[in-house]
PDB file of C-alpha atoms and ligand atoms in Angstrom:
ATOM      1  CA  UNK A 317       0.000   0.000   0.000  1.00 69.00           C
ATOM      2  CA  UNK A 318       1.246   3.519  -1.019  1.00 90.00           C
ATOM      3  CA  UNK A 319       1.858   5.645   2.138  1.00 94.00           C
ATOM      4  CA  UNK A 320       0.719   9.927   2.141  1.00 94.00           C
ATOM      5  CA  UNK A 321       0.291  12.678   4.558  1.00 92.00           C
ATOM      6  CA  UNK A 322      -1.788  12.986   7.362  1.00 95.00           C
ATOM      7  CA  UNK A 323      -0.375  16.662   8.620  1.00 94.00           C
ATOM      8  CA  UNK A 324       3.090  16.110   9.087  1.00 96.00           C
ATOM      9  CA  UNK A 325       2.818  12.459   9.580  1.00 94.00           C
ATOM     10  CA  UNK A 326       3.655   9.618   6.801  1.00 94.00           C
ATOM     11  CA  UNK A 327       0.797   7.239   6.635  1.00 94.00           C
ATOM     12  CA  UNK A 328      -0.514   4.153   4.766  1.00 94.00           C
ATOM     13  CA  UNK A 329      -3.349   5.319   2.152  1.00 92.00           C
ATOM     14  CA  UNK A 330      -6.176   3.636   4.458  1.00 89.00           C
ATOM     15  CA  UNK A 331      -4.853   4.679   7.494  1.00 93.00           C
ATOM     16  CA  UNK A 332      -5.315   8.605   6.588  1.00 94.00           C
ATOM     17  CA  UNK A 333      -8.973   8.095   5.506  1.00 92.00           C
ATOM     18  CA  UNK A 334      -9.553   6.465   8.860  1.00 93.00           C
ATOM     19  CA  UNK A 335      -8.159   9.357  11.035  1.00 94.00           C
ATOM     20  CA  UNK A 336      -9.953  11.917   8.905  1.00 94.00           C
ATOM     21  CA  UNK A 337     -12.996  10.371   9.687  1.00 93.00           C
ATOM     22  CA  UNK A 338     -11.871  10.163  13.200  1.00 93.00           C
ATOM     23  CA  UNK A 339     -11.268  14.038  13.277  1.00 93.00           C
ATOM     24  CA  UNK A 340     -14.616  15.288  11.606  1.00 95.00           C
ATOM     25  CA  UNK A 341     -16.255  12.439  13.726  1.00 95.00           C
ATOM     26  CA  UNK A 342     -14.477  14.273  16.876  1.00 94.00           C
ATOM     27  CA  UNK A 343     -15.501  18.108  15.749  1.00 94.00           C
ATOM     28  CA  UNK A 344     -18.593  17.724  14.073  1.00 95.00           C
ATOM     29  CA  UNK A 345     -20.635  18.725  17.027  1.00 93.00           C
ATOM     30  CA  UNK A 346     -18.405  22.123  17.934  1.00 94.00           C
ATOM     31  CA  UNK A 347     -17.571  22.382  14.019  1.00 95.00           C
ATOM     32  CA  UNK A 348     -19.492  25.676  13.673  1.00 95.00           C
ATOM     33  CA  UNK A 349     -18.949  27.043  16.818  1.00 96.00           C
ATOM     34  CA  UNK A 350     -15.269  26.262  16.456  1.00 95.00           C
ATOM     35  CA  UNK A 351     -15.152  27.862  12.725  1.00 96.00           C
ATOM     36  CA  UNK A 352     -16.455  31.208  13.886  1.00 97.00           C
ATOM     37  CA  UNK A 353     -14.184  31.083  16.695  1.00 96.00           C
ATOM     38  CA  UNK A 354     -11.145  30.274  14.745  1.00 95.00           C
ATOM     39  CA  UNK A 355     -11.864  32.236  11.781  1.00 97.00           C
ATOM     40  CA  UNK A 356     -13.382  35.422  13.467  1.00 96.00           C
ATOM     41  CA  UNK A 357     -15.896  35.008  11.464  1.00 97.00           C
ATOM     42  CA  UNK A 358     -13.876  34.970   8.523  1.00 98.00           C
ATOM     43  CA  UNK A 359     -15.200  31.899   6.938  1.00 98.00           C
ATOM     44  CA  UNK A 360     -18.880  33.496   6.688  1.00 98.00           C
ATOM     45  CA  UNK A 361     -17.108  36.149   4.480  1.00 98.00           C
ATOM     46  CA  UNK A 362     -15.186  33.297   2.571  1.00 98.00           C
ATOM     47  CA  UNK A 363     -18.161  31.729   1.832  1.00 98.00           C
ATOM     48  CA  UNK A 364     -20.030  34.747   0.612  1.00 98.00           C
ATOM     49  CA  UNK A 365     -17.716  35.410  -1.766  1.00 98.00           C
ATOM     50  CA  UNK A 366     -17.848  32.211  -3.037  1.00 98.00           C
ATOM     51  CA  UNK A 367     -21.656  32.062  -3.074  1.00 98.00           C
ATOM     52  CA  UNK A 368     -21.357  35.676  -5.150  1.00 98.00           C
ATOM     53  CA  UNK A 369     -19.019  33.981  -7.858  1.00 98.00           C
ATOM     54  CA  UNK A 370     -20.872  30.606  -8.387  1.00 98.00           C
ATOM     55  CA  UNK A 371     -23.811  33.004  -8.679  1.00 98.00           C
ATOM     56  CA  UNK A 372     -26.508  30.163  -9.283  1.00 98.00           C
ATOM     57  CA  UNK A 373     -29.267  30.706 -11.183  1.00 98.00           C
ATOM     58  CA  UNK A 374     -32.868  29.428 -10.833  1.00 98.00           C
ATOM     59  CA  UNK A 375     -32.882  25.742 -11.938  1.00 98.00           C
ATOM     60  CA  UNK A 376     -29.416  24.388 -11.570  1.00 98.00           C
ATOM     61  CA  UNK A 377     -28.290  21.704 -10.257  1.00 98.00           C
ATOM     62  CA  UNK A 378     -25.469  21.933  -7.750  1.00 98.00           C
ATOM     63  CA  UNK A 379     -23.461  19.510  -6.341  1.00 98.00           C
ATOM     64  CA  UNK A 380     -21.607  20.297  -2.910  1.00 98.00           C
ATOM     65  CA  UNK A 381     -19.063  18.019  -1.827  1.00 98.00           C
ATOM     66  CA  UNK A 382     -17.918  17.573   1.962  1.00 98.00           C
ATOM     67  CA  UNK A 383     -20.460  19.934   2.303  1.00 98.00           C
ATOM     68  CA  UNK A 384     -20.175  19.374   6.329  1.00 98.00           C
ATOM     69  CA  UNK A 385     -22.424  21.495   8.167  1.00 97.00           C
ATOM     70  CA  UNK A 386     -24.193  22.573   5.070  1.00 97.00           C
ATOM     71  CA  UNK A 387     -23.682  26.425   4.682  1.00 98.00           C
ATOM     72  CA  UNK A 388     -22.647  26.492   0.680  1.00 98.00           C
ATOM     73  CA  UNK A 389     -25.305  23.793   0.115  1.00 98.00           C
ATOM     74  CA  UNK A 390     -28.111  25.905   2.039  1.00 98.00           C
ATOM     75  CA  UNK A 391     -26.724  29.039   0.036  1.00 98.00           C
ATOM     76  CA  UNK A 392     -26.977  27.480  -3.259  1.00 98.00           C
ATOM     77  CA  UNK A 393     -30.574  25.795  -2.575  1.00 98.00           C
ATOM     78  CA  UNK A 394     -31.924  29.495  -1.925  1.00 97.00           C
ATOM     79  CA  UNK A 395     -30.333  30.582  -5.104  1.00 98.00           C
ATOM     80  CA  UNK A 396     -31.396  27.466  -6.925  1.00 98.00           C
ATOM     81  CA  UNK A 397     -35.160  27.414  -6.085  1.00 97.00           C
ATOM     82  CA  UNK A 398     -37.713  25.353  -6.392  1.00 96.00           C
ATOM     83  CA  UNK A 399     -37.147  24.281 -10.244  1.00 98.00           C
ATOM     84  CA  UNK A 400     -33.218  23.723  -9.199  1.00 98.00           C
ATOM     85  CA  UNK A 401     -31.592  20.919  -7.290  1.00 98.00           C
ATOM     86  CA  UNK A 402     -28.727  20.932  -4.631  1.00 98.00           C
ATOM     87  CA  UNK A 403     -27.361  17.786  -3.480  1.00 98.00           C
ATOM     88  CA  UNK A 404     -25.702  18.025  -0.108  1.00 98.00           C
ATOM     89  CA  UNK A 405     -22.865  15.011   0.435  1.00 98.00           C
ATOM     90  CA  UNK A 406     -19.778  14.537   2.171  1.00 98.00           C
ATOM     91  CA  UNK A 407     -17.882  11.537   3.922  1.00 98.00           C
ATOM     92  CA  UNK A 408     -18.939  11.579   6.781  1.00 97.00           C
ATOM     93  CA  UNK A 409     -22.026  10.951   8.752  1.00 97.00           C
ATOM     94  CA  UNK A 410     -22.020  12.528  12.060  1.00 97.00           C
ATOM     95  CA  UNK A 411     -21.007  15.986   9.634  1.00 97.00           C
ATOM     96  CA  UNK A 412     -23.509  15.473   7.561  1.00 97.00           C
ATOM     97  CA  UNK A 413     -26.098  14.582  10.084  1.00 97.00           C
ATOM     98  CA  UNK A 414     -25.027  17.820  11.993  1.00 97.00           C
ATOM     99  CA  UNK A 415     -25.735  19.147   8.577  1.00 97.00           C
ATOM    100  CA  UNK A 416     -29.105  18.134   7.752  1.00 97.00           C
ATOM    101  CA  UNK A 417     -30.717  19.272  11.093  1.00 97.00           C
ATOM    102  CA  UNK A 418     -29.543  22.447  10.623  1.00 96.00           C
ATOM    103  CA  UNK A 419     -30.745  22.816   7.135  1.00 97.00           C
ATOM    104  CA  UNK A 420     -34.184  21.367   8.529  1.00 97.00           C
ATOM    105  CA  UNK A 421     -33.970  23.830  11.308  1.00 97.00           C
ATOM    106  CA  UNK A 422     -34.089  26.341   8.671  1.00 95.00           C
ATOM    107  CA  UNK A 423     -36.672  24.951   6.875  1.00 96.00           C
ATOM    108  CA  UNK A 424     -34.659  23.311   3.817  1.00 97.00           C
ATOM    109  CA  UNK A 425     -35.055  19.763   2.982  1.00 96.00           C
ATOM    110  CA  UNK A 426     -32.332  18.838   0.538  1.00 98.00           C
ATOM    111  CA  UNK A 427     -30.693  15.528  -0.910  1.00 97.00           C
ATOM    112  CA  UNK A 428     -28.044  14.600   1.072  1.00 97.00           C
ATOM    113  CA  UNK A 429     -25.800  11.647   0.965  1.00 97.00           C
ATOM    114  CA  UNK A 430     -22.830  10.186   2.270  1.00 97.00           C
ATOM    115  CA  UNK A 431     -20.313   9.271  -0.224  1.00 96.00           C
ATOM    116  CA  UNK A 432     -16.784   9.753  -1.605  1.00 97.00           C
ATOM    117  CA  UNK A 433     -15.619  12.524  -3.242  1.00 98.00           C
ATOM    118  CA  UNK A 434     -13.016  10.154  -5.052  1.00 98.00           C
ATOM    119  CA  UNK A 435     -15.775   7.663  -6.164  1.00 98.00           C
ATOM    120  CA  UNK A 436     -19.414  10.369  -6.886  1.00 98.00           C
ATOM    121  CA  UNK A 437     -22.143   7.821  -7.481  1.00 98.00           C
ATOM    122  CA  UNK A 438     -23.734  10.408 -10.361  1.00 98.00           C
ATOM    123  CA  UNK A 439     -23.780  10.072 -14.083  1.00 98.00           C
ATOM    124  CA  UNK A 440     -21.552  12.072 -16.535  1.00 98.00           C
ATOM    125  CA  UNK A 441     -22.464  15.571 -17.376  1.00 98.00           C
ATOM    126  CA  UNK A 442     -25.138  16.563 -14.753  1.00 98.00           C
ATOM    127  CA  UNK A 443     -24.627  19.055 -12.691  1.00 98.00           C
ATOM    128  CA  UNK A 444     -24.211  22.704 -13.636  1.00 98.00           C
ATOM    129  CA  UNK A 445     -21.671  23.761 -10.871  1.00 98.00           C
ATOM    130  CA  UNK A 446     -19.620  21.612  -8.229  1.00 99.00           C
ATOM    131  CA  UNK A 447     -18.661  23.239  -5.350  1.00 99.00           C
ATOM    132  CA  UNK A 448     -15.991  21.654  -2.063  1.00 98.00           C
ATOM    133  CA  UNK A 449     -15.141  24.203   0.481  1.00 98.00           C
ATOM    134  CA  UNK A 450     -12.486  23.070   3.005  1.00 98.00           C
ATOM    135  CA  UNK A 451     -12.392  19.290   1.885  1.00 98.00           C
ATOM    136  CA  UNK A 452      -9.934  18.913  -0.777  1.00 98.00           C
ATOM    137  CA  UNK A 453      -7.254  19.318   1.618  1.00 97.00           C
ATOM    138  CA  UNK A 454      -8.540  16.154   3.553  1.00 96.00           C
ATOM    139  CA  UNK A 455      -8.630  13.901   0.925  1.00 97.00           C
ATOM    140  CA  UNK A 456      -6.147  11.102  -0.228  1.00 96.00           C
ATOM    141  CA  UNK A 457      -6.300  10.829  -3.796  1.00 97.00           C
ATOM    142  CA  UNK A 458      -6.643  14.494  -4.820  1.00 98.00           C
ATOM    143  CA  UNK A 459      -6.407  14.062  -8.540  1.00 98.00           C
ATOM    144  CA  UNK A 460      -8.866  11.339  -8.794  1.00 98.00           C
ATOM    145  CA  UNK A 461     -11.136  13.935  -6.673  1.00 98.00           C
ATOM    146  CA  UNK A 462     -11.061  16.492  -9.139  1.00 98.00           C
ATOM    147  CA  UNK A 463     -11.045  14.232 -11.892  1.00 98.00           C
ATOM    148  CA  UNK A 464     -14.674  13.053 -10.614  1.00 98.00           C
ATOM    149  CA  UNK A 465     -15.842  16.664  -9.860  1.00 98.00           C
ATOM    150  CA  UNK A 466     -14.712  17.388 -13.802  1.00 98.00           C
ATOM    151  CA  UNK A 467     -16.417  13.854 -14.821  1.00 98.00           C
ATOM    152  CA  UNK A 468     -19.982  14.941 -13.262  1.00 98.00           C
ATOM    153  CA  UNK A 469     -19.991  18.644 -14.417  1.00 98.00           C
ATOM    154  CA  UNK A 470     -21.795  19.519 -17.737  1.00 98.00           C
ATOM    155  CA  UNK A 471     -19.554  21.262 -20.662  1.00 98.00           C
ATOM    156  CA  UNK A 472     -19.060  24.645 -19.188  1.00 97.00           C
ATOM    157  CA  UNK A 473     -20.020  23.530 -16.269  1.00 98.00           C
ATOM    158  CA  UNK A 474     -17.581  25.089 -13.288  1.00 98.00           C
ATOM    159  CA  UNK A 475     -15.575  23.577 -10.123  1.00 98.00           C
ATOM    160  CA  UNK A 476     -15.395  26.196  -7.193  1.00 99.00           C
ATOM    161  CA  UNK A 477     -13.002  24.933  -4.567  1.00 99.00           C
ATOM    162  CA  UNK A 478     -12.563  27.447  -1.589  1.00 98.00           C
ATOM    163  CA  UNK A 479      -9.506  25.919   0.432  1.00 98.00           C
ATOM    164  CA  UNK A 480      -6.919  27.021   3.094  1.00 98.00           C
ATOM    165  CA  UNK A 481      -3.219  28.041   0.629  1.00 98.00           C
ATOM    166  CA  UNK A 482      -0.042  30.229   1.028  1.00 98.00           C
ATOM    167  CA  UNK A 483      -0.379  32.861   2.890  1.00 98.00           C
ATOM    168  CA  UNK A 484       1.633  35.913   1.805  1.00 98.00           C
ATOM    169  CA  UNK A 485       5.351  36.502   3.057  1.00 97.00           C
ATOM    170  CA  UNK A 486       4.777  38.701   5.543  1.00 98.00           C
ATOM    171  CA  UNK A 487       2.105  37.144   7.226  1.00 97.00           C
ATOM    172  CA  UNK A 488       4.150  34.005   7.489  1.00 97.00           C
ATOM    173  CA  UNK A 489       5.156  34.315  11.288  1.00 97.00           C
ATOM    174  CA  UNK A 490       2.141  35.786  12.928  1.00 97.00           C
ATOM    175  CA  UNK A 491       0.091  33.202  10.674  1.00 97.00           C
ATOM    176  CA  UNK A 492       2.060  30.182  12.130  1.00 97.00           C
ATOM    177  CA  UNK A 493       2.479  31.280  15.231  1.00 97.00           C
ATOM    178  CA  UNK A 494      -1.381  31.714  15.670  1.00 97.00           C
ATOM    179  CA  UNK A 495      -1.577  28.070  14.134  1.00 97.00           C
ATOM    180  CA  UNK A 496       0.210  25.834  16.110  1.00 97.00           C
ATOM    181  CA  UNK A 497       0.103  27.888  19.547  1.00 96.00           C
ATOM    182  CA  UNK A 498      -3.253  28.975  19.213  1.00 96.00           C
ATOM    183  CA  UNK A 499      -5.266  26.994  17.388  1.00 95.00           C
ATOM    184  CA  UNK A 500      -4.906  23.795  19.278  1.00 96.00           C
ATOM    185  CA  UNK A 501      -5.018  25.474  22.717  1.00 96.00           C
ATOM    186  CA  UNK A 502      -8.946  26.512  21.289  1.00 95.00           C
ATOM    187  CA  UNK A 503      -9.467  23.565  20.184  1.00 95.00           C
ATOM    188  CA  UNK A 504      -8.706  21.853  23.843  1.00 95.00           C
ATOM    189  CA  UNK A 505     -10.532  24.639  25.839  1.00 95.00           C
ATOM    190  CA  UNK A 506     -13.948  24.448  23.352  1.00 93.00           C
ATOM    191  CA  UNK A 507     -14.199  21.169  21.691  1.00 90.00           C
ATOM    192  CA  UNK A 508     -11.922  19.256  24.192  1.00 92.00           C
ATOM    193  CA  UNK A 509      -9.433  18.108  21.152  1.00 93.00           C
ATOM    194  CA  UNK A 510      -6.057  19.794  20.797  1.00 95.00           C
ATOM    195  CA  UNK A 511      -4.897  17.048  17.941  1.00 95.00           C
ATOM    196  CA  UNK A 512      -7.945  17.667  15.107  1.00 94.00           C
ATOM    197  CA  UNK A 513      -6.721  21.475  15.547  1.00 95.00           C
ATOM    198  CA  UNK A 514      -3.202  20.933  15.788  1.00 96.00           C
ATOM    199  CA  UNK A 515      -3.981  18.241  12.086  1.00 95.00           C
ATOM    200  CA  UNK A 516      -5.571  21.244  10.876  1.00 95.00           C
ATOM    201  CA  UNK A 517      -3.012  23.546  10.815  1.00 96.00           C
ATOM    202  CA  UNK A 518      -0.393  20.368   9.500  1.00 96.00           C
ATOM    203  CA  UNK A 519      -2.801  19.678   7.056  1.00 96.00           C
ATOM    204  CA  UNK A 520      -3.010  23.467   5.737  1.00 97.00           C
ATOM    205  CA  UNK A 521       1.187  23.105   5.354  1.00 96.00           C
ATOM    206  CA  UNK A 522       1.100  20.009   3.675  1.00 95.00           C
ATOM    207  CA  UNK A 523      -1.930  21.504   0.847  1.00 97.00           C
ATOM    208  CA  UNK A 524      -0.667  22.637  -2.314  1.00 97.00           C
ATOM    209  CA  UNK A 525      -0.259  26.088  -2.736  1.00 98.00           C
ATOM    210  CA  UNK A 526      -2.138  28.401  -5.192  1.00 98.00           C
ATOM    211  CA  UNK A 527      -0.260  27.635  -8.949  1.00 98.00           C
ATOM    212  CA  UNK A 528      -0.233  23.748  -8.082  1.00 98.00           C
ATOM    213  CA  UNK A 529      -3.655  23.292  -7.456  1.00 98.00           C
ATOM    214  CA  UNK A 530      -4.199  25.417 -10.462  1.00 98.00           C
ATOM    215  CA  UNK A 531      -2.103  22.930 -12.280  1.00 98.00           C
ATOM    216  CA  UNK A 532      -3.556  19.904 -10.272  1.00 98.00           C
ATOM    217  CA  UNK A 533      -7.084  20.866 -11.514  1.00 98.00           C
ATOM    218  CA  UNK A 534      -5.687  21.724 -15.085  1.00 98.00           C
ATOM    219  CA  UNK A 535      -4.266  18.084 -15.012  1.00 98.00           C
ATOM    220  CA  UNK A 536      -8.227  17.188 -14.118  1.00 98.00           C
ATOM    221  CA  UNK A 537      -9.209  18.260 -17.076  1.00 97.00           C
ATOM    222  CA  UNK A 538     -10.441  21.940 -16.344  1.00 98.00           C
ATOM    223  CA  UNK A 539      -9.383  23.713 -19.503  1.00 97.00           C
ATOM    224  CA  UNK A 540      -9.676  27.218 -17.751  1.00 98.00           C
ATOM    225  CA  UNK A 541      -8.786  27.742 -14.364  1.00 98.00           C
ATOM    226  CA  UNK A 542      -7.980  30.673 -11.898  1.00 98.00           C
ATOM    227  CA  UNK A 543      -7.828  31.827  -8.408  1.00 98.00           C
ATOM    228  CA  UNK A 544      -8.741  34.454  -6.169  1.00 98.00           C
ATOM    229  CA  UNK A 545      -6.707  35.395  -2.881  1.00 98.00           C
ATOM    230  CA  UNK A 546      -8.325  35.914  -0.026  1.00 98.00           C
ATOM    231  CA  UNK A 547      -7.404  37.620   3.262  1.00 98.00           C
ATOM    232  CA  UNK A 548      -4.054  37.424   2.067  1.00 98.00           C
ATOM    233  CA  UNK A 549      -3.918  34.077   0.550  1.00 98.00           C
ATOM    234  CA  UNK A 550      -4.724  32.512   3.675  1.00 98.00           C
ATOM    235  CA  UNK A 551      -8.039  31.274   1.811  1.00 98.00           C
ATOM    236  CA  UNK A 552      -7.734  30.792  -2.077  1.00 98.00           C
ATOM    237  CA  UNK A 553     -10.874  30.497  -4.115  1.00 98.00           C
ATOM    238  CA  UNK A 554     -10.343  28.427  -7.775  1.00 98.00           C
ATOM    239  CA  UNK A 555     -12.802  28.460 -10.002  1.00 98.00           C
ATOM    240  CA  UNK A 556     -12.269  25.556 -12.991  1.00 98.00           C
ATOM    241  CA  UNK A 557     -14.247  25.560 -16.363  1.00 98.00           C
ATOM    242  CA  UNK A 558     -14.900  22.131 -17.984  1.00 98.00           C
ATOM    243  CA  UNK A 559     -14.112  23.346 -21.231  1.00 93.00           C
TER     244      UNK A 559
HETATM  245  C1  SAM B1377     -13.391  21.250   7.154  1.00 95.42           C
HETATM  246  S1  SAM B1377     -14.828  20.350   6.726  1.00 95.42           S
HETATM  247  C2  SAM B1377     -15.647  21.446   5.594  1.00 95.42           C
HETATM  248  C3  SAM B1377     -17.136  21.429   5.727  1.00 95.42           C
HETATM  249  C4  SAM B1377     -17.868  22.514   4.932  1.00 95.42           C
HETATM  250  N1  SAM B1377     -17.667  22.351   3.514  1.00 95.42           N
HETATM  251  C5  SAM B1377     -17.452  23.888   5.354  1.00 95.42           C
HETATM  252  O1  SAM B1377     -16.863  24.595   4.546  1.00 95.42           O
HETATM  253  O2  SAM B1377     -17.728  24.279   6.483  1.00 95.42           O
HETATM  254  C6  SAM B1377     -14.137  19.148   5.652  1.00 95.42           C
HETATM  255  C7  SAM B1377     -15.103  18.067   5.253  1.00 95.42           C
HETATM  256  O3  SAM B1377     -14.487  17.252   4.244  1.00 95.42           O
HETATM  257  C8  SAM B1377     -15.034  15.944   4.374  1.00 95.42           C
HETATM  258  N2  SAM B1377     -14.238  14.971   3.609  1.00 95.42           N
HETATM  259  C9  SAM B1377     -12.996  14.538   3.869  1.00 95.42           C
HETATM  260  N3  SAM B1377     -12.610  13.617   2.947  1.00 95.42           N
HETATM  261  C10 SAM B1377     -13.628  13.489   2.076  1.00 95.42           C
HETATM  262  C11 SAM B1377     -13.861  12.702   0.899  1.00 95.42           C
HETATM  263  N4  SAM B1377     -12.917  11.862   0.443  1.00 95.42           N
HETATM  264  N5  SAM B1377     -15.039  12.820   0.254  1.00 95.42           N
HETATM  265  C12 SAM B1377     -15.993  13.665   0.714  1.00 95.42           C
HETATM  266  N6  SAM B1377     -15.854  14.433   1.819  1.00 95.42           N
HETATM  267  C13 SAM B1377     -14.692  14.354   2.492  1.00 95.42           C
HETATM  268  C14 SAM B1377     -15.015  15.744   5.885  1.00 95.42           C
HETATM  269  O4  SAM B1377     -15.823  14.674   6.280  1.00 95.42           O
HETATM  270  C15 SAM B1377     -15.485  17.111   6.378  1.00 95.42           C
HETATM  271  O5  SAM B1377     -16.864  17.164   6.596  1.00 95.42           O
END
């Protein structure tokens, strides 16, 4: 079995998906709580933006992968309507439980289903955009990922992936230090779980930075792809074009 990254750690292939589940099993019921505390509040603007440049129209169909909690999927289904669709997934259940009942709470009933983002049980060509907001970096196989999220898009259909990247030079220092001092320390005071925080911040390292996912999701087959920096790079948004 090939071996990868789980933060800083070398792991077997099988072994990573199991402690990712093991994290998002162990956050899932802080997970929002813990994002506005993390981010500031950041991550609300991070996903705005995003929802402003997918700018879905009435009717389409959206897929969101390791949609979590749900707020990209709830987003889109507003946008989307009643003629649209908006299928909610991710890996994991207890997320995507956590998910669902707050979508209910708010009066949306949508699709949802667990499944792998490496292996999407939908046909070719059907869904107008794909979105995955902090999940890429999680997952083993990240080219086979994409290459799905390219496979179930229509022609012209678009990829948005909002994901932690490389921060600019001069944030560096603060940016790290706030990482692995702080971020763990909140993580054992709040959710009672210094590691998922401290794998967080490994995992954010180990991601590829801006022009390499660019070129990762070229290799996917996205004929046009860009990126926008945000809050200093700390976030990057890419936006792909099956073309
Ligand atoms: C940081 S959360 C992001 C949740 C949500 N999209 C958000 O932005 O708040 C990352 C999610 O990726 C999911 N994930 C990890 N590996 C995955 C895979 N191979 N396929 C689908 N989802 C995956 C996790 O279960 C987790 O819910």
């Amino acid at each position: 079995m090939s071996t990868t990254h789980f933060g800083f750690e070398s792991v077997d292939e099988a072994e990573k998906a199991r402690r990712v589940r093991g994290v998002f099993d162990s956050v899932a019921p802080k997970y929002d709580l813990m994002n506005d505390l993390m981010s500031a509040g950041l991550h609300r603007v991070w996903k705005a933006y995003t929802v402003q440049v997918a700018n879905v129209r009435e009717g389409d169909r959206v897929l969101d992968i390791a949609g979590g909690t749900g707020d990209l999927a709830l987003a889109f289904a507003k946008k989307a309507g009643a003629s649209g669709r908006v299928v909610h997934t991710d890996i994991n259940e207890a997320m995507l439980r956590t998910g669902r009942d707050r979508l209910l709470d708010a009066g949306v009933a949508l699709p949802t289903l667990v499944c792998d983002a490496e292996r999407l049980p939908f046909c070719d060509g059907h869904f107008d955009l794909v979105s995955v907001a902090f999940g890429l970096r999680n997952m083993t196989h990240k080219d086979a990922a994409l290459a799905e999220m390219n496979r179930v898009l229509k022609p012209r259909g678009r990829l948005l992936v909002l994901e932690f990247s490389k921060v600019a030079k001069p944030l560096e220092k603060a940016y790290d230090w706030y990482s692995f001092k702080v971020l763990p320390r909140l993580g054992r005071l709040v959710a009672g779980d210094d590691a998922s925080y401290r794998y967080l911040a490994e995992s954010i390292r180990m991601h590829p930075g801006q022009e390499e996912l660019k070129t990762l999701m070229k290799k996917a087959g996205f004929g046009h792809v860009d990126y926008h920096n945000l809050t200093g790079g700390m976030v990057a948004l890419h936006v792909g074009i099956k073309c």
